[in-house]
Coordinates of C-alpha atoms in Angstrom, one line a residue:
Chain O
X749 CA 110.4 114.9 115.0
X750 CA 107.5 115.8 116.6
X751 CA 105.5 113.2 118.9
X752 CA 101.8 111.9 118.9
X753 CA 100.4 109.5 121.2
X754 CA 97.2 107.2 120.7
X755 CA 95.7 105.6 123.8
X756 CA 95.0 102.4 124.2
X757 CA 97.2 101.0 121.2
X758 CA 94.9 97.8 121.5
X759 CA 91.2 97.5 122.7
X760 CA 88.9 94.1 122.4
X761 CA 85.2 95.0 123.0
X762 CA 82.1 93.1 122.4
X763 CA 79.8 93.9 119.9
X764 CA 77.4 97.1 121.3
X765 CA 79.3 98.4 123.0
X766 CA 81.3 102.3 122.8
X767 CA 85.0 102.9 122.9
X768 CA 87.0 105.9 123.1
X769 CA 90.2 106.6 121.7
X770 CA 93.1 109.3 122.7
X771 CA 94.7 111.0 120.3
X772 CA 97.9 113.5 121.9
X773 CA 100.2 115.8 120.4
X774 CA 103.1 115.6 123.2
X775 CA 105.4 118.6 122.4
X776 CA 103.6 120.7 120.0
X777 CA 100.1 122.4 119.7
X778 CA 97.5 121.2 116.9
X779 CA 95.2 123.2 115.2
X780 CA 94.0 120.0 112.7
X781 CA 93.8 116.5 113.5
X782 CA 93.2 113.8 111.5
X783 CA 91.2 110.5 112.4
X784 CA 91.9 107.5 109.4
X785 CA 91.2 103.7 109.0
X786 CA 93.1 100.8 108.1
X787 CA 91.8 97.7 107.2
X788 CA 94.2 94.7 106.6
X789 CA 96.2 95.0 103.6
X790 CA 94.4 98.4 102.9
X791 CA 95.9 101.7 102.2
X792 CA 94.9 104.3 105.2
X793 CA 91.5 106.1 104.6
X794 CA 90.5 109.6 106.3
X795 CA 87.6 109.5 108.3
X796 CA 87.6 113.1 109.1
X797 CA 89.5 116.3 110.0
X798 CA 88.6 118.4 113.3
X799 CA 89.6 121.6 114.0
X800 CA 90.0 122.6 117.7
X801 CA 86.8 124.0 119.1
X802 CA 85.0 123.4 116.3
X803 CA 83.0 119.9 114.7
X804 CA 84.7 117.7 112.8
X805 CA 84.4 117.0 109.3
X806 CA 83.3 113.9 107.8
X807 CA 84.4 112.3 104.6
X808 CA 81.8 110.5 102.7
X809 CA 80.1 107.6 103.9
X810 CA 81.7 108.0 107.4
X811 CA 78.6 108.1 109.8
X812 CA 79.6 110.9 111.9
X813 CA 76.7 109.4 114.5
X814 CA 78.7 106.4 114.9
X815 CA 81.8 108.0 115.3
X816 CA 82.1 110.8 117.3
X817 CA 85.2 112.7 117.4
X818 CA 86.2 115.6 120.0
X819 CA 88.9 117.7 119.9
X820 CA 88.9 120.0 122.8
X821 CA 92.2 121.6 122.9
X822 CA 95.6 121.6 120.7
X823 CA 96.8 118.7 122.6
X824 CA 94.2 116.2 122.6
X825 CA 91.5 114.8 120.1
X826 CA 89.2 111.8 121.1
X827 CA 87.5 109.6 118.5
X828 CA 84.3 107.2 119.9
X829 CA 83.3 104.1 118.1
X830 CA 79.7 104.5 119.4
X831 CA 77.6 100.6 119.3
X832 CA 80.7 98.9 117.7
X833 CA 80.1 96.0 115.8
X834 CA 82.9 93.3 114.2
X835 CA 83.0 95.2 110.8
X836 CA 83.5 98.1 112.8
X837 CA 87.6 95.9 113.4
X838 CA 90.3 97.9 112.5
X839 CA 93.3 99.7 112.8
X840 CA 92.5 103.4 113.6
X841 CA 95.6 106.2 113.4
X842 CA 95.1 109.5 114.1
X843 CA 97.5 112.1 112.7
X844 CA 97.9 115.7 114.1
X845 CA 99.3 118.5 111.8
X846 CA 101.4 121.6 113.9
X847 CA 100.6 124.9 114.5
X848 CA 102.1 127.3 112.0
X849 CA 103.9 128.7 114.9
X850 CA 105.9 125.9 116.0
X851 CA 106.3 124.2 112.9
X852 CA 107.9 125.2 109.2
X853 CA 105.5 127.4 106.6
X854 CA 104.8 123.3 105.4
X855 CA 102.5 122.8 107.9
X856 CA 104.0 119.0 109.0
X857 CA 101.6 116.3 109.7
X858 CA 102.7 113.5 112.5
X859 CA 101.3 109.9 112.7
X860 CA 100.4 108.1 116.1
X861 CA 101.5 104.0 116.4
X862 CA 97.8 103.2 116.3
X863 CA 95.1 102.2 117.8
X864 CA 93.9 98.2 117.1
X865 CA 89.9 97.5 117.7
X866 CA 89.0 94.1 117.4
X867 CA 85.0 94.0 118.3
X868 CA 83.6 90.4 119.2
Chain T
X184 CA 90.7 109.6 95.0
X185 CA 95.2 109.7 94.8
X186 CA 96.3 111.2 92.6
X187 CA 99.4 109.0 92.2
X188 CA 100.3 105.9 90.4
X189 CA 103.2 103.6 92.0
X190 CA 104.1 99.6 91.7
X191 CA 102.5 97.7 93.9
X192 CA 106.0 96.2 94.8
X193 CA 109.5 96.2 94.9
X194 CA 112.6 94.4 95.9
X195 CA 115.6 96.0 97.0
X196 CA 118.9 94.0 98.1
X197 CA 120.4 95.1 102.1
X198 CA 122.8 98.1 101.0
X199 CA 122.1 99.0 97.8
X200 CA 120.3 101.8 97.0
X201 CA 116.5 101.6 96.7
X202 CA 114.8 103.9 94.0
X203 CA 110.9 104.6 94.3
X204 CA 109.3 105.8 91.4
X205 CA 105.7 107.7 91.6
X206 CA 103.9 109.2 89.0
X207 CA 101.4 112.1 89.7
X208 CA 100.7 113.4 85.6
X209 CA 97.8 115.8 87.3
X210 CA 100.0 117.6 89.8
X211 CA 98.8 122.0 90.1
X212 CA 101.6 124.3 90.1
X213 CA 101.3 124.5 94.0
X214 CA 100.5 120.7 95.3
X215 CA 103.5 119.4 97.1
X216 CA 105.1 115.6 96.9
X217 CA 105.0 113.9 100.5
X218 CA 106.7 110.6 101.0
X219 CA 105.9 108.6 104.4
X220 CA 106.0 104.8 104.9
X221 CA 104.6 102.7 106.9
X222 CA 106.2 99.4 108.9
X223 CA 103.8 96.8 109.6
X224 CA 101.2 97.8 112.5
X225 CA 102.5 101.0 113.1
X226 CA 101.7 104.7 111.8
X227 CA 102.8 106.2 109.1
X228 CA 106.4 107.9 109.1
X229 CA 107.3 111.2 107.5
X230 CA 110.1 111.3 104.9
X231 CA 110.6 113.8 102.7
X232 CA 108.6 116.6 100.8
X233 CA 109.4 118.9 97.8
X234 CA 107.3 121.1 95.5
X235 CA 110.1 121.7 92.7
X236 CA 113.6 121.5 93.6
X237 CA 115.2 118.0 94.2
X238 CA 115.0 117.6 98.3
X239 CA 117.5 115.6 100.5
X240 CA 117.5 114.9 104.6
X241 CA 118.8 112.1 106.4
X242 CA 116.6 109.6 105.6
X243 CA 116.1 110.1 101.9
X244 CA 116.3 112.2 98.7
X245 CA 113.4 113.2 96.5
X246 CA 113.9 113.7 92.9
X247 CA 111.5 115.7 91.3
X248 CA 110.9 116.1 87.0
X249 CA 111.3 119.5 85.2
X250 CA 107.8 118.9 84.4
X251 CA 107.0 117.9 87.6
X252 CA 105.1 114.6 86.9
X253 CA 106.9 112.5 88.3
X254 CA 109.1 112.0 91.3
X255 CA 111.6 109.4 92.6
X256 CA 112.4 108.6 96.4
X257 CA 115.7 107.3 96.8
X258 CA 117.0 105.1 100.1
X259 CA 121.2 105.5 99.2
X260 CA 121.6 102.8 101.2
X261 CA 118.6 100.2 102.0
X262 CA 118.7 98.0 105.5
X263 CA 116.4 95.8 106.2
X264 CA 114.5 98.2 108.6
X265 CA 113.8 99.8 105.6
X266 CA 111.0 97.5 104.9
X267 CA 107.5 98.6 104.7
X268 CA 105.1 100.1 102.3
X269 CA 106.0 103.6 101.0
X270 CA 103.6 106.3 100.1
X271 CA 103.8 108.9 97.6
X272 CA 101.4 111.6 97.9
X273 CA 100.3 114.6 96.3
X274 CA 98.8 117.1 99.1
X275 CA 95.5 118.5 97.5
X276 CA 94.6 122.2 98.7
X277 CA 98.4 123.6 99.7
X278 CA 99.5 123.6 102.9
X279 CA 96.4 123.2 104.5
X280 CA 95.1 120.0 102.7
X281 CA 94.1 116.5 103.9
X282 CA 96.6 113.9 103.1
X283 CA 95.1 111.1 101.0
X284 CA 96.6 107.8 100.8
X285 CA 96.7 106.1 97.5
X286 CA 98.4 101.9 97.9
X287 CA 102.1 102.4 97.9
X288 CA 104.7 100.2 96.9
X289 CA 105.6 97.5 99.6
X290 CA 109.4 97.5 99.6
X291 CA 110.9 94.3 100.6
X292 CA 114.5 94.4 101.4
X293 CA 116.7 91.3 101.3
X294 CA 120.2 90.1 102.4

């Protein structure tokens, strides 16, 4: 199947500070990608969707100040914890759905491994 | 909010087949059933989708009601790689829609 990557797979920041997270799509082109959280023993949440070349969208009560996602071509969206603070720990997967084009009229939707911030 | 109900957990012994129930009584005409799973501290991995007809693929096979209420994901043969937390999901908005989580079943496989 199709391959996303998420760089780094594990950051340790202190509290304040901003970190930046890579979201790829290795072998196919992405129109939509996906930003979601996972807390410990929590099911996944969505954060927000992006569109290439366009803003993201938010889901509700996800400050789109604090976390600032860019998705700048079909291959690459980048999501910035912005002033991270320890409840802002967690496990962060981006997902990336393929272009019509390449992919079957069902519009698949890939997972990256993940991305684990711990904030001090 | 999911719109699927599923046990919270399940226990399956190595080699025998594994059957995952979901329920999804609200499902539209045009919503279809996605399946992934997730192993501990990784991303979520596709397994099978289906709108009406009963699905199989190499990892799984997806048994869906007449009525289309409920659906069933069936490992034929569980290992103990099969382990993890499995997701049924109803994609809201066709083909273009977000995929929303609900809390799987954790399926624990023994020898």
């Amino acid at each position: 199947g199709a391959v996303v990557s998420q760089h780094p797979s594990r950051v340790i920041c202190k509290s304040g500070t901003s970190v930046k997270i890579e979201c790829r799509s290795l072998d196919f082109q992405a129109t939509t990608m996906f930003w979601y959280r996972q807390f410990p023993k929590q099911s996944l949440m969505l954060m927000a969707t992006s569109n290439e070349g366009s803003k993201a969208t938010y889901e509700q009560g996800v400050e789109k100040d604090k976390f600032l996602i860019n998705h700048a071509s079909l291959t690459l969206s980048t999501l910035t914890v912005t002033s991270a603070h320890p409840e802002d720990s967690s496990f962060y997967i981006c997902s990336a759905r393929a272009h019509s084009v390449l992919a079957n009229s069902y519009n698949e939707q890939f997972f990256g491994p993940g991305t684990r911030l711990t904030v001090l | 909010d999911a719109k699927t109900t599923q046990p919270t957990s399940m226990d399956c012994a190595e080699g025998r087949a594994a059957n995952l129930p979901c329920n999804h009584s609200t499902i539209s005409g045009n919503e279809y059933v996605y399946w992934y799973r997730q192993i501990h501290s990784q991303g979520p991995q596709y397994i099978i989708h289906g709108l009406k007809n009963n699905e199989t693929n190499e990892m799984a096979s997806l048994i869906i009601t007449e009525d289309r209420k409920s659906s069933t994901l069936i490992l034929p043969h569980a290992t103990l790689r099969d382990t993890a937390v499995y997701y049924c999901i109803v994609r809201v908005g066709g083909s273009q829609g977000n995929l929303i989580f609900g809390k799987g079943t954790k399926l624990s496989v023994k020898p």
